[in-house]
């Protein structure tokens, strides 16, 4: 199931399951730029969109986040609001806590495009797995503070339309193991995807083929950290359904250790694996549609949507 595209002057719903944002920092108050929402909302409105902010979005009930129930209620509020065509939220920590409070029936009855990245992996994959509704990985509200041409094309091709029938690249694709495979796209930030495996919130059919995309960043841990998470995924029942793997931006320079680890994984499971800088925590924020059937050709460096 695919929701209709966001209209040119449509309504965007914002919530924050993984961090406590501020609308505007007080004079002299220093907060990460990605958590001050005034400029993000202004950017959306400057492009003609209207914005609905969820009721509990700015709460810090737990001191570091709104409660899990409050954050879940925010999603359900946005899902039920028939004006909203696009739900957009950022990363941080805490998204897995929200899953028990999501009303998946609301998302199925009121389909809309939903996008996030990083910690949002947990919610995006769970919504797709429990409803069949495609979700979108790769962008957060901060993209509206300063588009690159590449990021804007992905927004236009996946959120404002369905025009992107094949993945548009903006980096060299490194083939770690060759070959090609087809399956349904799933994935996201490595730790969150690993935490989701085996839970009731990711009821996937492991006999159906999947193309897995993952990303991580050196600021969160080195290649050894990524390797441990890859090992966990490899040991899961889900791994037998994986027919190809794409890994996104890890650092701003070549990382031969990570590419070597991806080669080991590819050779061990007889699947194509590639590394690229198109999506993740770098400058490029390509969008990948979770739930879309796709074909990965590692030899040609192509990902085509079927």
Coordinates of C-alpha atoms in Angstrom, one line a residue, residues 83-301:
X83 CA -5.7 17.1 6.8
X84 CA -2.1 15.7 7.1
X85 CA -0.6 14.1 4.1
X86 CA 3.0 13.7 5.3
X87 CA 4.5 12.9 8.7
X88 CA 8.1 13.9 9.3
X89 CA 10.2 13.3 12.3
X90 CA 13.9 13.3 13.3
X91 CA 16.3 11.0 15.2
X92 CA 17.9 10.7 18.6
X93 CA 17.2 7.9 21.1
X94 CA 14.0 6.3 22.3
X95 CA 11.9 5.4 19.2
X96 CA 11.6 1.7 20.2
X97 CA 9.7 2.6 23.3
X98 CA 6.9 4.1 21.3
X99 CA 6.0 0.9 19.4
X100 CA 3.5 -0.6 21.9
X101 CA 1.5 2.6 21.8
X102 CA 1.1 3.0 18.0
X103 CA -2.4 2.3 16.7
X104 CA -1.4 0.6 13.5
X105 CA -5.1 0.4 12.4
X106 CA -5.1 4.2 12.2
X107 CA -2.1 4.3 9.9
X108 CA -3.8 1.6 7.7
X109 CA -7.1 3.5 7.6
X110 CA -5.5 6.9 7.0
X111 CA -2.5 6.2 4.8
X112 CA 0.0 9.0 4.4
X113 CA 3.6 9.3 3.6
X114 CA 5.9 9.0 6.6
X115 CA 9.6 9.8 6.6
X116 CA 12.5 9.9 9.1
X117 CA 16.0 8.5 9.5
X118 CA 18.3 7.2 12.2
X119 CA 16.4 6.3 15.3
X120 CA 13.2 6.6 13.3
X121 CA 14.2 3.2 11.8
X122 CA 12.2 1.4 14.5
X123 CA 8.9 3.2 13.8
X124 CA 9.2 3.2 10.0
X125 CA 9.8 -0.5 9.7
X126 CA 7.2 -1.4 12.3
X127 CA 4.5 0.6 10.5
X128 CA 5.3 -1.0 7.2
X129 CA 5.5 -4.5 8.7
X130 CA 2.1 -4.2 10.6
X131 CA 0.1 -2.3 7.9
X132 CA 1.7 -2.9 4.5
X133 CA 2.0 0.9 4.1
X134 CA 5.3 2.0 2.5
X135 CA 7.4 4.4 4.6
X136 CA 10.4 6.4 3.6
X137 CA 13.9 6.5 5.1
X138 CA 16.5 9.2 4.7
X139 CA 15.3 12.7 5.6
X140 CA 14.3 14.6 8.7
X141 CA 12.8 18.1 9.4
X142 CA 16.2 19.7 9.3
X143 CA 16.5 19.3 5.5
X144 CA 14.1 22.2 5.2
X145 CA 16.7 24.6 6.6
X146 CA 18.9 24.2 3.6
X147 CA 18.3 21.9 0.6
X148 CA 21.0 20.5 -1.5
X149 CA 20.0 19.8 -5.1
X150 CA 20.4 16.1 -4.5
X151 CA 18.3 15.9 -1.3
X152 CA 15.6 18.1 -2.9
X153 CA 15.3 15.8 -5.9
X154 CA 14.8 12.8 -3.7
X155 CA 12.1 14.7 -1.7
X156 CA 10.4 15.6 -5.0
X157 CA 10.8 12.2 -6.5
X158 CA 9.6 10.2 -3.4
X159 CA 7.4 12.5 -1.4
X160 CA 5.9 15.0 -3.8
X161 CA 5.5 12.3 -6.5
X162 CA 6.4 8.7 -7.5
X163 CA 8.7 9.8 -10.3
X164 CA 11.9 8.2 -8.9
X165 CA 11.7 4.7 -10.4
X166 CA 15.3 4.0 -9.8
X167 CA 17.7 5.2 -7.1
X168 CA 19.6 8.3 -8.1
X169 CA 23.2 8.2 -6.9
X170 CA 25.4 11.0 -5.6
X171 CA 28.5 9.0 -4.7
X172 CA 30.7 6.3 -5.9
X173 CA 29.3 2.8 -5.2
X174 CA 31.9 0.4 -4.0
X175 CA 31.1 -3.2 -4.9
X176 CA 32.2 -5.4 -2.0
X177 CA 30.6 -8.6 -3.4
X178 CA 29.2 -8.8 -6.9
X179 CA 25.9 -10.1 -8.2
X180 CA 22.3 -9.1 -8.2
X181 CA 19.3 -9.8 -6.1
X182 CA 15.6 -8.8 -5.8
X183 CA 13.4 -8.3 -2.8
X184 CA 11.4 -5.9 -0.6
X185 CA 13.5 -2.9 0.7
X186 CA 13.8 -2.8 4.5
X187 CA 16.4 -1.3 6.9
X188 CA 17.8 1.9 8.3
X189 CA 20.1 2.7 11.1
X190 CA 22.0 -0.5 12.0
X191 CA 21.4 -0.6 15.8
X192 CA 17.7 0.2 15.6
X193 CA 17.1 -2.4 12.9
X194 CA 19.0 -5.0 14.9
X195 CA 16.9 -4.2 18.0
X196 CA 13.7 -4.7 16.0
X197 CA 14.5 -8.2 14.8
X198 CA 12.6 -11.0 16.5
X199 CA 10.1 -8.6 18.2
X200 CA 6.3 -8.7 17.7
X201 CA 6.5 -5.3 16.0
X202 CA 8.4 -6.7 13.0
X203 CA 6.3 -9.6 11.8
X204 CA 8.0 -10.2 8.5
X205 CA 7.8 -13.4 6.4
X206 CA 11.3 -14.7 6.4
X207 CA 10.5 -16.8 3.4
X208 CA 10.0 -13.7 1.3
X209 CA 13.1 -12.0 -0.2
X210 CA 14.4 -8.7 1.1
X211 CA 17.0 -6.2 0.1
X212 CA 18.5 -4.8 3.3
X213 CA 19.9 -1.3 3.5
X214 CA 21.8 -0.1 6.6
X215 CA 23.8 2.9 7.7
X216 CA 25.9 3.9 10.7
X217 CA 28.5 6.6 11.4
X218 CA 31.9 6.6 13.0
X219 CA 30.7 9.2 15.6
X220 CA 28.6 6.5 17.1
X221 CA 31.2 3.7 17.0
X222 CA 34.0 2.3 14.9
X223 CA 34.0 -0.6 12.4
X224 CA 34.1 -3.0 15.3
X225 CA 30.8 -1.6 16.6
X226 CA 29.2 -2.0 13.2
X227 CA 30.7 -5.5 12.8
X228 CA 29.1 -6.7 16.1
X229 CA 25.6 -5.4 14.9
X230 CA 26.1 -7.0 11.5
X231 CA 26.9 -10.3 13.3
X232 CA 23.7 -10.0 15.3
X233 CA 21.7 -9.5 12.2
X234 CA 23.5 -12.4 10.5
X235 CA 22.5 -14.7 13.4
X236 CA 18.8 -13.8 13.1
X237 CA 16.2 -15.8 11.2
X238 CA 15.6 -12.7 9.1
X239 CA 19.0 -13.0 7.4
X240 CA 18.1 -16.0 5.4
X241 CA 15.6 -13.8 3.5
X242 CA 18.2 -11.1 2.6
X243 CA 19.1 -11.2 -1.1
X244 CA 21.3 -8.1 -1.1
X245 CA 22.8 -5.4 1.1
X246 CA 23.5 -1.7 0.6
X247 CA 25.4 0.2 3.3
X248 CA 25.3 4.0 3.5
X249 CA 27.6 6.7 4.7
X250 CA 30.0 5.8 7.6
X251 CA 32.6 8.5 7.4
X252 CA 34.0 11.2 5.0
X253 CA 36.9 9.1 3.8
X254 CA 37.3 5.5 2.6
X255 CA 36.9 2.8 5.3
X256 CA 38.6 -0.3 4.1
X257 CA 37.8 -2.2 7.3
X258 CA 34.1 -1.7 6.8
X259 CA 34.2 -2.7 3.2
X260 CA 36.2 -5.8 4.1
X261 CA 33.5 -6.7 6.6
X262 CA 30.8 -6.2 4.1
X263 CA 32.7 -8.5 1.7
X264 CA 32.9 -11.2 4.4
X265 CA 29.1 -10.9 4.9
X266 CA 28.4 -11.0 1.2
X267 CA 30.6 -14.0 0.5
X268 CA 29.3 -15.9 3.6
X269 CA 25.6 -15.5 2.5
X270 CA 26.2 -15.4 -1.2
X271 CA 24.6 -12.0 -1.7
X272 CA 25.6 -8.8 -3.5
X273 CA 26.9 -6.1 -1.1
X274 CA 27.8 -2.4 -1.8
X275 CA 28.9 0.6 0.1
X276 CA 27.9 4.2 -0.8
X277 CA 27.6 7.7 0.6
X278 CA 24.1 8.4 -0.7
X279 CA 22.2 8.2 2.6
X280 CA 22.8 8.2 6.3
X281 CA 24.3 10.8 8.7
X282 CA 26.4 12.6 6.1
X283 CA 25.5 15.4 3.7
X284 CA 23.6 13.2 1.3
X285 CA 20.0 12.4 2.4
X286 CA 18.7 10.1 -0.3
X287 CA 15.3 8.5 0.4
X288 CA 14.8 4.8 0.3
X289 CA 11.2 3.5 0.3
X290 CA 10.6 0.8 2.9
X291 CA 8.3 -1.9 1.6
X292 CA 9.1 -1.2 -2.1
X293 CA 10.2 -4.2 -4.2
X294 CA 13.6 -3.5 -5.7
X295 CA 16.5 -5.0 -7.6
X296 CA 20.1 -4.5 -6.5
X297 CA 22.8 -5.0 -9.1
X298 CA 26.1 -4.7 -7.3
X299 CA 28.2 -5.1 -10.5
X300 CA 26.4 -2.2 -12.2
X301 CA 25.9 -0.1 -9.1

